[in-house]
């Protein structure tokens, strides 16, 4: 807000001078306007005109000076405004506090970066000027250094306080001077800020007498206002060469960033800053990248030239280095310098041999460089430096696996014995197999040799073996060397499956491990299948096992029988289902019966007729011919069984009267009055049943067969699930129809339909031929 008021103030006094000159009808020049004698009405008119002028600060000042306004007139206008009211006095006070000095003009006149950012640049250092997060923006809002050199275009702010108060806002003109009202020009260009301040304060004593002496009553201070801009040229191998306008505080890196930095062939280590036709500084960007030394980043001056020459020598670094890429090498730098630029070797790099792949007129050549010669090996333009991983082989390793407390790899030293290695691994496990161990030893050609040893003798100290580097020791447990014995329990137990066998395990223990007996188990008939013994299996015979029948209490109580029935490894126990055990089984009846619902099967001989009788018989509305039976099986799932309930009830107990099974569902529907006709007919729909009619009658009632109908395959599906098909070839006998039946007319297969089409075409062509012949005879 204060910056806006300051701008309005400047526009105001410039516009006031111009309007006053016009009010005097151009009879006198602007220089002749006596600001002190202007009436207050003119000041008010000027203020009103200021609001309508729409002039920027620079435009108003420039316009006033073009019309001949002097610095003295501008100063007097400020004094008139300071006397007008306290609000205008606040405008002048904007210059009294350093922290609210006039702000810089907008940076729209400064050059902006227009280069697009690129990715995956291989040249080391290119990312420095190709990074959105690193702009090298010049710092402008800093305390003015005492050694800052005043230049043409800089704005100086002079603040006077004490017995006398005043403020000056002065710009260094093209002559290098600032013109102080009532004092005249003071030359400051080229001076340091400290020197300029001393000179200006000394000159102000001519206006303010009490500023001098040992006990001054008036004081003055110099501050920098808006800093000037400079123009520099970036030439040579830069991404976007040209002339750039920068703040006076800009540095070399700021200029390089705006231009995009060196291009693909530009040097990063030989950048020249040319000032007054002389090389002011040679910039090596690697000093910043490698050593974090910013001393080369000097401040630019107006007219400086930044010249980027082509790179003279580049090498490629690839392999086990911390940083791979293309690096620039100066004359006299060695291989170790390139390694340093690459950040050094990775932890896994093989230091014994770094290779240089060098181009020559005859082809390529490889140069092996030992580590101690890195600092004395020169590089040539185009060299490729590479380094491989060290081998993954160990120089001093032995390993032990198996039956020790801490298996793994251990340090091998000269004279290490097998007993010492076992001691390093915290000794043998109790289950260690003492009969044999094995050492795998690598020969000089990397083939292996096996060395067996007696674990018992090694652990007792009776024998010892001297180990070599890379020896691998294996000691197994006795569990590893034999098949783990187990038993199997299946049948009527809660959790059947295999179980580990243990010494003295009984039949009761095995049933206990299997979760106990189910409700359907027969505890008096348990079969144990046992393998032949080693001696029996060694004799060829037809016997391949033994079967033992045993019994056990359902509560698994301990007893004599249980203790005597000890199991052996690999025994297979089968618990049978009790002969007459059945889970509760249920059948269902629905439809036209007295008591529909679920009924328990209490007898193996229970039949369909028994279920109807248990349900209170069928009702008068029942349609027995339409009764259906739905049965479920694990193999087929749910299926429909065709029955004739009327015949079953008239002759109970016969083969048609099926025995019931669990989940059977009998449905007796109400009498049906319609017949449904579907398939390849003209108008499929349902028709009222008429006794004594066959399938052909009902098809005709729907409009007859369609052209593609397969008449001889017409069939009737009865309500109980049975099916009757049409018989006969020349004279067809269509099946009879009962209430609730479904008449189905299928379509002919595609092949037959095509044959019929050709027959129709042939018949048509034949008829046309006969007609043509008749016409010909008539003529």
XYZ file of C-alpha atoms in Angstrom, residues 403 430-434 476-484:
15
model
C 23.939 -80.927 13.258
C 22.484 -84.153 20.623
C 20.802 -85.713 17.570
C 24.000 -85.586 15.500
C 24.749 -88.777 13.594
C 28.044 -89.986 15.013
C 23.792 -84.797 9.603
C 21.339 -85.839 12.306
C 20.236 -89.429 12.620
C 16.750 -88.207 11.591
C 18.196 -87.100 8.249
C 19.452 -90.594 7.482
C 16.259 -92.561 7.829
C 12.651 -92.236 6.807
C 10.604 -90.556 9.520
